[in-house]
Amino acid sequence: MNGAATALVVEQRTPRTEREPDRAPVTGEPGSRGQRLRRAARALGARLRAAPLTMTLLLGLWTIGAATGSLAHGPSERLLDHAGVGLPTLAEGRWWTPLSSLLWCSGLGSYVFTSLLLLLVGPAAEQRLGRAGTLAVLVGGQVAGTLAGTGLVKAGSLAGEQWTVSVADQTSIGPGVGLFALAGVLGYRLTVLWRRRLHLLVLLVPLVMTLYVGHLQSVQRCAAALAGLGAGALIGRGRPYLRSHRSSHAETRVLVALCLVAAAFGPLIASLYDNASGPFNTFSELYFSHRLSPEEVADFCAVSAHDCARAHAVERIFDTPGRLMAALFPALLLVLAEGLRRGLRFAWRITVATELLWVALLGWLYLDAGPVDRDLVQYFVEAMLLPLLTTALLLATRQRFRLRLPGGAVRRIGLLVGGAALVTAAAYVGVGRLAAGQFEPGAGVRSLVNGLPAQFLPPAYNDLLPDYPIAVGPVALFLETYCGLAFWVVALGALLTSFRRPVPHTDADAAARARALLTEHGGGTLSFITTWDGNHYWFDESGRAAVAYRLLGTVALTTGDPFGAPQARAEAVVGFARYCDARGWTPCFYSVSPQTRSAAGLLGWRSVQVAEDTVVPLPELAFTGKKWQDIRTALNKAGKQGITAEWWSYHEAPLALKDQIRAISEEWVSEKGLPEMGFTLGGLEELDDPDVRVLVAVDGQRTVHGLTSWMPVYEDGVAVGWTLDFMRRRSEGFRGVSEFLIASAALGFKEEGARFLSLSGAPLARTGQEEPTGLQRMLDWMGRVLEPVYGFRSLLAFKAKFQPEYRPMYMCYSDPAALPAITRAIGKAYLPHLTPAQGVRLMRRLSG
């Protein structure tokens, strides 16, 4: 039962005689770091040489900019009037401006941004769309985006929307509009993984610029992105590789984290513009504090002497390291985005609480704003949209964030954050009381306590806080500058450190003890999956055997056989049954060997076959004879095409390889109408284990054609066998890559002295060696129905090419009356993220 179970479409080919391989394929060596850098530089140079249109456009853009002086000083007003596009130029009949705006940028920063975007999008577009297609989409997108964006601003102005009225007199210039349209079309020619990410960024970047900066060009880029996405969908309509039903759990987390990053960077980007006027920029200073202008300071000083002192205190913060507090909320959101990317429930809860706190704060400001008019309502509605939309997104995807930090890690975070808060608060109040004369007015304990919120919040919040003493002396200024900053450095550092570490099991000590027991004594071919996250552990009294299980409702569902000392495994079945009985749980041994089935049978339990393990003995393995024809063909074809097999630990693999692995996996997941399965079927997260070996098939251009992962089977502390878990292949890659990888792994393990190789089991598939019972017939029927989606039977037929020994795997249960609850628990274990819509689709498939 492995991740390969749903990764393979069995290939049909006519066997033909080919030369038998003389030896195992040589495992590719990745080379030194310097060699990899030189290889990457050569690949980049080749990529740019293969994109002459991109290089011509880039050179022309900078040449025209330098010749007209717009490179150093930006386009002149005369140039903008004749080449820029906007309502003023179009109203004067300058119909050519949507095209002429391609040739210049608005300043040096715009030239750099546009050049980077062109280098990122252009070569890939030339390769996949052709030069003529790339140029057509770029020009067409520029025209469509500028006209549509300008039209939207005109419509908003006629409707009286203040933001659009403020930008109606602007003109824009630059090819960035067309480049966003080009990126939108290009995404449809990429793999599913990068299609989703590119499309999300194509939408998010101009949308954030529109909502926060609000300039005409931002609106035009947003319109161009939408036009590019629409055009790409129309061009690619009916193409099978564009089908994508869903994203994997890990990819959904990445996409949600990107949305949170966009929410964090929006106010930061807007702060770079003096005239930002986007609708979401109304209260952006509450996200990112700005330095008070002389006019604002004068306004405060006109109110009272105390308000004047507070304004000067806020202004003074920006001349010290305390100015970092101005970016507190964006920094917090970026740290939380890392936790969301890793699927942590702890980070999800803090993020939701932060967004709800933001909504509550805006509501408080609204109630405290005085007389209500139309403009005030509009401002607050616009300001509340972002946190409300972010909260809705987090709630809609809440099932994807189930990974839990261990109790020890949560306690460490609490101790660090709580300790930092206590120490810094005590320092501010205690030392401040000793230096009371350095505050204005004099500082008592009560007034210093009232001033604590101002030390831990960004400067923009000072206006909302009660009166507090103003620092005037050096000690008081030191406390005002560093107390809050020190607390947040510790708090954010503690969160980020905890988020970036690999997430251990719920009980890390038990997991480490179980792994040590497994390594010392071993278990079955599937026992290594007991090390995966989500398992709990039961140990016998002697500590010589253990059972890994998941508690789903009141069902304790085991992950394979008991493991540990061989003579203690049968007794572990009895001990675990007693353990469950004492707690009112229903035990169920799942995917277990005939030995465990026999031990359970002595207790009067019943059993049913749920899969069939396929084991290949290695000592006498030789790919000779007609029955090995397909395997020899795959090995020989791989050699002719320059494809080699490389062993890697996923954690240590180069980023380029890992990106391709994620893209190949995401492509497979997206093709299914039902979600990817878990429990005994590994995914990308299970690859990242130092004891798991990953075999990758790569060609001379370092393109990954497929991969397999192998879990060790221990005996007396040594790996004596290996079990196939994760198997994926590139849809357009070498067709025999699955046979090539398994054969290469088998020959490599044989040379290392391993005794066997397990191709694992395919759920709901068997060779039919035993007489089926009524329950067995129902499982066989489910296997037939789900075959088009998950391909379990095709997988079992594929494994027959390796002439394996077939070993049945069973589910053992104590009470037939508990079968409905056990069935629900197994379904929940395999499909923990099944949505109601997918459940309906699955039931239709089963009932059809």
Tab-separated table of N, CA, C and O in Angstrom, residues 152-248:
chain	number	residue	atom	x	y	z
A	152	LEU	N	-12.432	51.073	-16.877
A	152	LEU	CA	-12.917	50.845	-15.514
A	152	LEU	C	-12.801	52.110	-14.670
A	152	LEU	O	-13.690	52.429	-13.869
A	153	VAL	N	-11.697	52.827	-14.829
A	153	VAL	CA	-11.528	54.080	-14.090
A	153	VAL	C	-12.589	55.091	-14.518
A	153	VAL	O	-13.166	55.816	-13.685
A	154	LYS	N	-12.882	55.148	-15.811
A	154	LYS	CA	-13.913	56.055	-16.299
A	154	LYS	C	-15.276	55.705	-15.712
A	154	LYS	O	-16.022	56.593	-15.258
A	155	ALA	N	-15.605	54.401	-15.695
A	155	ALA	CA	-16.892	53.968	-15.140
A	155	ALA	C	-16.980	54.303	-13.658
A	155	ALA	O	-18.021	54.765	-13.162
A	156	GLY	N	-15.880	54.083	-12.910
A	156	GLY	CA	-15.894	54.419	-11.494
A	156	GLY	C	-16.052	55.904	-11.255
A	156	GLY	O	-16.727	56.332	-10.310
A	157	SER	N	-15.424	56.710	-12.089
A	157	SER	CA	-15.539	58.165	-11.943
A	157	SER	C	-16.972	58.622	-12.180
A	157	SER	O	-17.488	59.490	-11.457
A	158	LEU	N	-17.611	58.050	-13.193
A	158	LEU	CA	-19.004	58.415	-13.464
A	158	LEU	C	-19.919	58.010	-12.319
A	158	LEU	O	-20.931	58.668	-12.061
A	159	ALA	N	-19.553	56.919	-11.623
A	159	ALA	CA	-20.361	56.455	-10.493
A	159	ALA	C	-20.062	57.234	-9.217
A	159	ALA	O	-20.710	57.010	-8.186
A	160	GLY	N	-19.055	58.095	-9.247
A	160	GLY	CA	-18.736	58.913	-8.086
A	160	GLY	C	-17.815	58.241	-7.085
A	160	GLY	O	-17.704	58.711	-5.952
A	161	GLU	N	-17.134	57.166	-7.471
A	161	GLU	CA	-16.207	56.488	-6.565
A	161	GLU	C	-14.964	57.359	-6.407
A	161	GLU	O	-14.276	57.662	-7.372
A	162	GLN	N	-14.672	57.768	-5.172
A	162	GLN	CA	-13.654	58.783	-4.936
A	162	GLN	C	-12.264	58.349	-5.393
A	162	GLN	O	-11.487	59.152	-5.909
A	163	TRP	N	-11.952	57.092	-5.181
A	163	TRP	CA	-10.613	56.629	-5.555
A	163	TRP	C	-10.409	56.756	-7.061
A	163	TRP	O	-9.379	57.258	-7.512
A	164	THR	N	-11.366	56.308	-7.850
A	164	THR	CA	-11.209	56.396	-9.304
A	164	THR	C	-11.239	57.849	-9.782
A	164	THR	O	-10.564	58.195	-10.759
A	165	VAL	N	-11.983	58.680	-9.095
A	165	VAL	CA	-11.985	60.102	-9.447
A	165	VAL	C	-10.589	60.688	-9.265
A	165	VAL	O	-10.122	61.506	-10.081
A	166	SER	N	-9.872	60.239	-8.215
A	166	SER	CA	-8.549	60.801	-7.922
A	166	SER	C	-7.492	60.379	-8.936
A	166	SER	O	-6.443	61.034	-9.036
A	167	VAL	N	-7.730	59.293	-9.698
A	167	VAL	CA	-6.726	58.845	-10.668
A	167	VAL	C	-7.204	59.044	-12.104
A	167	VAL	O	-6.523	58.630	-13.046
A	168	ALA	N	-8.360	59.658	-12.287
A	168	ALA	CA	-8.919	59.799	-13.633
A	168	ALA	C	-8.054	60.684	-14.528
A	168	ALA	O	-8.096	60.539	-15.762
A	169	ASP	N	-7.247	61.570	-13.962
A	169	ASP	CA	-6.428	62.462	-14.777
A	169	ASP	C	-5.021	61.906	-14.997
A	169	ASP	O	-4.171	62.590	-15.574
A	170	GLN	N	-4.741	60.694	-14.573
A	170	GLN	CA	-3.408	60.116	-14.719
A	170	GLN	C	-3.232	59.494	-16.106
A	170	GLN	O	-4.193	59.067	-16.743
A	171	THR	N	-1.979	59.435	-16.548
A	171	THR	CA	-1.606	58.667	-17.737
A	171	THR	C	-0.509	57.696	-17.336
A	171	THR	O	0.295	57.982	-16.441
A	172	SER	N	-0.485	56.530	-17.975
A	172	SER	CA	0.494	55.499	-17.621
A	172	SER	C	1.335	55.155	-18.836
A	172	SER	O	0.922	55.373	-19.988
A	173	ILE	N	2.499	54.590	-18.555
A	173	ILE	CA	3.409	54.203	-19.619
A	173	ILE	C	4.227	53.018	-19.131
A	173	ILE	O	4.537	52.911	-17.942
A	174	GLY	N	4.530	52.093	-20.019
A	174	GLY	CA	5.331	50.937	-19.649
A	174	GLY	C	4.735	49.649	-20.168
A	174	GLY	O	3.508	49.487	-20.195
A	175	PRO	N	5.582	48.669	-20.573
A	175	PRO	CA	5.104	47.394	-21.114
A	175	PRO	C	4.690	46.381	-20.059
A	175	PRO	O	4.342	45.250	-20.397
A	176	GLY	N	4.728	46.782	-18.785
A	176	GLY	CA	4.338	45.838	-17.739
A	176	GLY	C	2.916	45.350	-17.894
A	176	GLY	O	2.587	44.218	-17.511
A	177	VAL	N	2.029	46.171	-18.468
A	177	VAL	CA	0.636	45.759	-18.666
A	177	VAL	C	0.583	44.538	-19.568
A	177	VAL	O	-0.051	43.523	-19.258
A	178	GLY	N	1.255	44.610	-20.710
A	178	GLY	CA	1.267	43.472	-21.632
A	178	GLY	C	1.970	42.260	-21.055
A	178	GLY	O	1.595	41.107	-21.347
A	179	LEU	N	2.990	42.472	-20.229
A	179	LEU	CA	3.710	41.340	-19.641
A	179	LEU	C	2.823	40.560	-18.673
A	179	LEU	O	2.937	39.329	-18.582
A	180	PHE	N	1.956	41.228	-17.945
A	180	PHE	CA	1.048	40.506	-17.059
A	180	PHE	C	0.044	39.685	-17.867
A	180	PHE	O	-0.321	38.573	-17.467
A	181	ALA	N	-0.408	40.207	-18.993
A	181	ALA	CA	-1.275	39.412	-19.863
A	181	ALA	C	-0.528	38.210	-20.409
A	181	ALA	O	-1.066	37.092	-20.480
A	182	LEU	N	0.726	38.405	-20.786
A	182	LEU	CA	1.548	37.311	-21.299
A	182	LEU	C	1.745	36.232	-20.236
A	182	LEU	O	1.678	35.026	-20.531
A	183	ALA	N	1.990	36.646	-19.009
A	183	ALA	CA	2.152	35.675	-17.927
A	183	ALA	C	0.867	34.888	-17.699
A	183	ALA	O	0.905	33.687	-17.409
A	184	GLY	N	-0.286	35.552	-17.814
A	184	GLY	CA	-1.554	34.854	-17.651
A	184	GLY	C	-1.750	33.771	-18.692
A	184	GLY	O	-2.194	32.655	-18.390
A	185	VAL	N	-1.413	34.063	-19.953
A	185	VAL	CA	-1.531	33.051	-21.018
A	185	VAL	C	-0.484	31.966	-20.833
A	185	VAL	O	-0.768	30.766	-21.012
A	186	LEU	N	0.745	32.352	-20.473
A	186	LEU	CA	1.827	31.385	-20.306
A	186	LEU	C	1.492	30.331	-19.263
A	186	LEU	O	1.864	29.161	-19.408
A	187	GLY	N	0.799	30.733	-18.193
A	187	GLY	CA	0.494	29.784	-17.126
A	187	GLY	C	-0.212	28.538	-17.608
A	187	GLY	O	-0.032	27.445	-17.049
A	188	TYR	N	-1.013	28.661	-18.667
A	188	TYR	CA	-1.747	27.503	-19.179
A	188	TYR	C	-0.846	26.514	-19.909
A	188	TYR	O	-1.295	25.417	-20.249
A	189	ARG	N	0.402	26.887	-20.172
A	189	ARG	CA	1.337	25.970	-20.815
A	189	ARG	C	2.338	25.376	-19.829
A	189	ARG	O	3.270	24.691	-20.256
A	190	LEU	N	2.172	25.631	-18.542
A	190	LEU	CA	3.071	25.114	-17.522
A	190	LEU	C	2.444	23.916	-16.827
A	190	LEU	O	1.269	23.604	-17.024
A	191	THR	N	3.250	23.250	-16.001
A	191	THR	CA	2.716	22.154	-15.199
A	191	THR	C	1.708	22.703	-14.200
A	191	THR	O	1.679	23.902	-13.909
A	192	VAL	N	0.891	21.819	-13.659
A	192	VAL	CA	-0.190	22.263	-12.775
A	192	VAL	C	0.349	23.042	-11.588
A	192	VAL	O	-0.221	24.074	-11.193
A	193	LEU	N	1.451	22.574	-11.006
A	193	LEU	CA	2.019	23.238	-9.829
A	193	LEU	C	2.348	24.701	-10.142
A	193	LEU	O	1.895	25.617	-9.440
A	194	TRP	N	3.115	24.926	-11.204
A	194	TRP	CA	3.538	26.288	-11.518
A	194	TRP	C	2.435	27.070	-12.197
A	194	TRP	O	2.442	28.306	-12.171
A	195	ARG	N	1.478	26.393	-12.822
A	195	ARG	CA	0.327	27.108	-13.376
A	195	ARG	C	-0.438	27.794	-12.257
A	195	ARG	O	-0.781	28.971	-12.344
A	196	ARG	N	-0.721	27.047	-11.196
A	196	ARG	CA	-1.469	27.638	-10.080
A	196	ARG	C	-0.699	28.784	-9.447
A	196	ARG	O	-1.247	29.839	-9.145
A	197	ARG	N	0.583	28.556	-9.206
A	197	ARG	CA	1.375	29.582	-8.523
A	197	ARG	C	1.515	30.830	-9.389
A	197	ARG	O	1.390	31.958	-8.886
A	198	LEU	N	1.796	30.645	-10.680
A	198	LEU	CA	1.943	31.798	-11.549
A	198	LEU	C	0.627	32.550	-11.685
A	198	LEU	O	0.589	33.781	-11.622
A	199	HIS	N	-0.472	31.827	-11.852
A	199	HIS	CA	-1.761	32.499	-11.976
A	199	HIS	C	-2.122	33.253	-10.702
A	199	HIS	O	-2.683	34.365	-10.768
A	200	LEU	N	-1.804	32.670	-9.566
A	200	LEU	CA	-2.090	33.371	-8.317
A	200	LEU	C	-1.273	34.653	-8.223
A	200	LEU	O	-1.792	35.718	-7.849
A	201	LEU	N	0.016	34.572	-8.561
A	201	LEU	CA	0.863	35.770	-8.504
A	201	LEU	C	0.447	36.793	-9.557
A	201	LEU	O	0.482	38.007	-9.295
A	202	VAL	N	0.058	36.317	-10.746
A	202	VAL	CA	-0.393	37.231	-11.798
A	202	VAL	C	-1.609	38.018	-11.332
A	202	VAL	O	-1.781	39.193	-11.685
A	203	LEU	N	-2.457	37.406	-10.532
A	203	LEU	CA	-3.616	38.116	-9.997
A	203	LEU	C	-3.261	38.949	-8.768
A	203	LEU	O	-3.683	40.100	-8.638
A	204	LEU	N	-2.466	38.369	-7.859
A	204	LEU	CA	-2.220	39.034	-6.586
A	204	LEU	C	-1.397	40.305	-6.742
A	204	LEU	O	-1.697	41.334	-6.112
A	205	VAL	N	-0.322	40.258	-7.536
A	205	VAL	CA	0.579	41.413	-7.618
A	205	VAL	C	-0.151	42.658	-8.117
A	205	VAL	O	-0.139	43.707	-7.444
A	206	PRO	N	-0.815	42.621	-9.291
A	206	PRO	CA	-1.529	43.848	-9.703
A	206	PRO	C	-2.723	44.167	-8.822
A	206	PRO	O	-3.068	45.347	-8.654
A	207	LEU	N	-3.361	43.136	-8.234
A	207	LEU	CA	-4.506	43.412	-7.373
A	207	LEU	C	-4.071	44.148	-6.111
A	207	LEU	O	-4.715	45.121	-5.680
A	208	VAL	N	-2.957	43.706	-5.499
A	208	VAL	CA	-2.440	44.395	-4.317
A	208	VAL	C	-2.041	45.825	-4.671
A	208	VAL	O	-2.325	46.769	-3.922
A	209	MET	N	-1.385	45.995	-5.818
A	209	MET	CA	-1.004	47.343	-6.237
A	209	MET	C	-2.241	48.216	-6.471
A	209	MET	O	-2.245	49.411	-6.141
A	210	THR	N	-3.288	47.626	-7.025
A	210	THR	CA	-4.509	48.390	-7.267
A	210	THR	C	-5.175	48.789	-5.962
A	210	THR	O	-5.583	49.938	-5.766
A	211	LEU	N	-5.293	47.837	-5.031
A	211	LEU	CA	-6.030	48.088	-3.805
A	211	LEU	C	-5.289	49.012	-2.853
A	211	LEU	O	-5.924	49.749	-2.090
A	212	TYR	N	-3.946	48.989	-2.888
A	212	TYR	CA	-3.187	49.818	-1.952
A	212	TYR	C	-2.616	51.074	-2.607
A	212	TYR	O	-2.707	52.166	-2.051
A	213	VAL	N	-1.990	50.926	-3.777
A	213	VAL	CA	-1.408	52.089	-4.446
A	213	VAL	C	-2.475	52.825	-5.243
A	213	VAL	O	-2.587	54.045	-5.174
A	214	GLY	N	-3.264	52.075	-6.021
A	214	GLY	CA	-4.426	52.644	-6.679
A	214	GLY	C	-4.158	53.473	-7.908
A	214	GLY	O	-5.062	54.153	-8.394
A	215	HIS	N	-2.934	53.436	-8.451
A	215	HIS	CA	-2.649	54.232	-9.636
A	215	HIS	C	-3.296	53.612	-10.877
A	215	HIS	O	-3.634	52.427	-10.910
A	216	LEU	N	-3.415	54.414	-11.924
A	216	LEU	CA	-4.043	53.954	-13.157
A	216	LEU	C	-3.329	52.740	-13.724
A	216	LEU	O	-3.965	51.784	-14.177
A	217	GLN	N	-1.996	52.734	-13.687
A	217	GLN	CA	-1.257	51.616	-14.261
A	217	GLN	C	-1.543	50.316	-13.517
A	217	GLN	O	-1.583	49.241	-14.119
A	218	SER	N	-1.759	50.388	-12.213
A	218	SER	CA	-2.103	49.193	-11.445
A	218	SER	C	-3.437	48.619	-11.913
A	218	SER	O	-3.584	47.401	-12.055
A	219	VAL	N	-4.402	49.496	-12.161
A	219	VAL	CA	-5.703	49.033	-12.657
A	219	VAL	C	-5.540	48.402	-14.039
A	219	VAL	O	-6.137	47.358	-14.337
A	220	GLN	N	-4.721	49.003	-14.882
A	220	GLN	CA	-4.498	48.457	-16.219
A	220	GLN	C	-3.813	47.094	-16.153
A	220	GLN	O	-4.155	46.183	-16.912
A	221	ARG	N	-2.839	46.944	-15.266
A	221	ARG	CA	-2.176	45.650	-15.123
A	221	ARG	C	-3.146	44.584	-14.627
A	221	ARG	O	-3.099	43.435	-15.063
A	222	CYS	N	-4.013	44.965	-13.708
A	222	CYS	CA	-4.999	44.016	-13.201
A	222	CYS	C	-5.945	43.588	-14.324
A	222	CYS	O	-6.263	42.408	-14.473
A	223	ALA	N	-6.391	44.541	-15.133
A	223	ALA	CA	-7.264	44.213	-16.258
A	223	ALA	C	-6.542	43.333	-17.262
A	223	ALA	O	-7.125	42.390	-17.832
A	224	ALA	N	-5.256	43.610	-17.508
A	224	ALA	CA	-4.484	42.796	-18.448
A	224	ALA	C	-4.307	41.376	-17.931
A	224	ALA	O	-4.363	40.407	-18.707
A	225	ALA	N	-4.084	41.229	-16.633
A	225	ALA	CA	-3.953	39.888	-16.056
A	225	ALA	C	-5.229	39.086	-16.256
A	225	ALA	O	-5.194	37.909	-16.642
A	226	LEU	N	-6.368	39.702	-15.997
A	226	LEU	CA	-7.649	39.019	-16.197
A	226	LEU	C	-7.861	38.679	-17.670
A	226	LEU	O	-8.347	37.591	-18.007
A	227	ALA	N	-7.474	39.596	-18.558
A	227	ALA	CA	-7.609	39.325	-19.986
A	227	ALA	C	-6.705	38.169	-20.401
A	227	ALA	O	-7.104	37.305	-21.196
A	228	GLY	N	-5.474	38.135	-19.874
A	228	GLY	CA	-4.557	37.044	-20.192
A	228	GLY	C	-5.063	35.703	-19.699
A	228	GLY	O	-4.974	34.690	-20.400
A	229	LEU	N	-5.613	35.677	-18.490
A	229	LEU	CA	-6.158	34.426	-17.964
A	229	LEU	C	-7.347	33.953	-18.793
A	229	LEU	O	-7.489	32.758	-19.089
A	230	GLY	N	-8.207	34.890	-19.184
A	230	GLY	CA	-9.347	34.514	-20.005
A	230	GLY	C	-8.937	34.028	-21.376
A	230	GLY	O	-9.449	33.020	-21.882
A	231	ALA	N	-7.985	34.735	-22.000
A	231	ALA	CA	-7.526	34.325	-23.323
A	231	ALA	C	-6.825	32.974	-23.269
A	231	ALA	O	-7.021	32.120	-24.148
A	232	GLY	N	-6.012	32.760	-22.245
A	232	GLY	CA	-5.340	31.470	-22.118
A	232	GLY	C	-6.312	30.323	-21.951
A	232	GLY	O	-6.120	29.237	-22.506
A	233	ALA	N	-7.388	30.557	-21.182
A	233	ALA	CA	-8.393	29.513	-20.997
A	233	ALA	C	-9.104	29.195	-22.309
A	233	ALA	O	-9.390	28.031	-22.607
A	234	LEU	N	-9.381	30.218	-23.120
A	234	LEU	CA	-10.046	29.998	-24.408
A	234	LEU	C	-9.128	29.275	-25.392
A	234	LEU	O	-9.555	28.359	-26.099
A	235	ILE	N	-7.852	29.687	-25.421
A	235	ILE	CA	-6.901	29.057	-26.338
A	235	ILE	C	-6.697	27.590	-25.994
A	235	ILE	O	-6.612	26.729	-26.875
A	236	GLY	N	-6.636	27.297	-24.703
A	236	GLY	CA	-6.370	25.922	-24.289
A	236	GLY	C	-7.601	25.101	-24.024
A	236	GLY	O	-7.507	24.009	-23.452
A	237	ARG	N	-8.776	25.598	-24.405
A	237	ARG	CA	-10.017	24.881	-24.128
A	237	ARG	C	-10.002	23.505	-24.786
A	237	ARG	O	-9.677	23.348	-25.956
A	238	GLY	N	-10.359	22.499	-23.978
A	238	GLY	CA	-10.435	21.135	-24.495
A	238	GLY	C	-9.146	20.358	-24.404
A	238	GLY	O	-9.117	19.168	-24.724
A	239	ARG	N	-8.049	21.010	-23.996
A	239	ARG	CA	-6.781	20.286	-23.896
A	239	ARG	C	-6.745	19.520	-22.584
A	239	ARG	O	-6.934	20.093	-21.513
A	240	PRO	N	-6.457	18.219	-22.627
A	240	PRO	CA	-6.577	17.392	-21.417
A	240	PRO	C	-5.616	17.782	-20.310
A	240	PRO	O	-5.927	17.627	-19.142
A	241	TYR	N	-4.439	18.322	-20.671
A	241	TYR	CA	-3.473	18.634	-19.614
A	241	TYR	C	-3.882	19.839	-18.784
A	241	TYR	O	-3.258	20.150	-17.771
A	242	LEU	N	-4.936	20.543	-19.212
A	242	LEU	CA	-5.403	21.686	-18.429
A	242	LEU	C	-6.399	21.283	-17.358
A	242	LEU	O	-6.822	22.112	-16.565
A	243	ARG	N	-6.816	20.025	-17.361
A	243	ARG	CA	-7.761	19.598	-16.332
A	243	ARG	C	-7.061	19.582	-14.980
A	243	ARG	O	-6.026	18.951	-14.810
A	244	SER	N	-7.633	20.235	-14.037
A	244	SER	CA	-7.066	20.240	-12.678
A	244	SER	C	-8.219	20.411	-11.700
A	244	SER	O	-8.828	21.464	-11.630
A	245	HIS	N	-8.516	19.344	-10.986
A	245	HIS	CA	-9.673	19.366	-10.099
A	245	HIS	C	-9.363	19.996	-8.750
A	245	HIS	O	-10.196	20.647	-8.157
A	246	ARG	N	-8.170	19.784	-8.241
A	246	ARG	CA	-7.855	20.253	-6.905
A	246	ARG	C	-6.347	20.305	-6.760
A	246	ARG	O	-5.603	19.746	-7.575
A	247	SER	N	-5.900	20.965	-5.710
A	247	SER	CA	-4.482	20.979	-5.396
A	247	SER	C	-4.227	20.049	-4.222
A	247	SER	O	-5.132	19.711	-3.465
A	248	SER	N	-2.977	19.642	-4.075
A	248	SER	CA	-2.620	18.792	-2.954
A	248	SER	C	-2.704	19.582	-1.654
A	248	SER	O	-2.804	20.813	-1.652
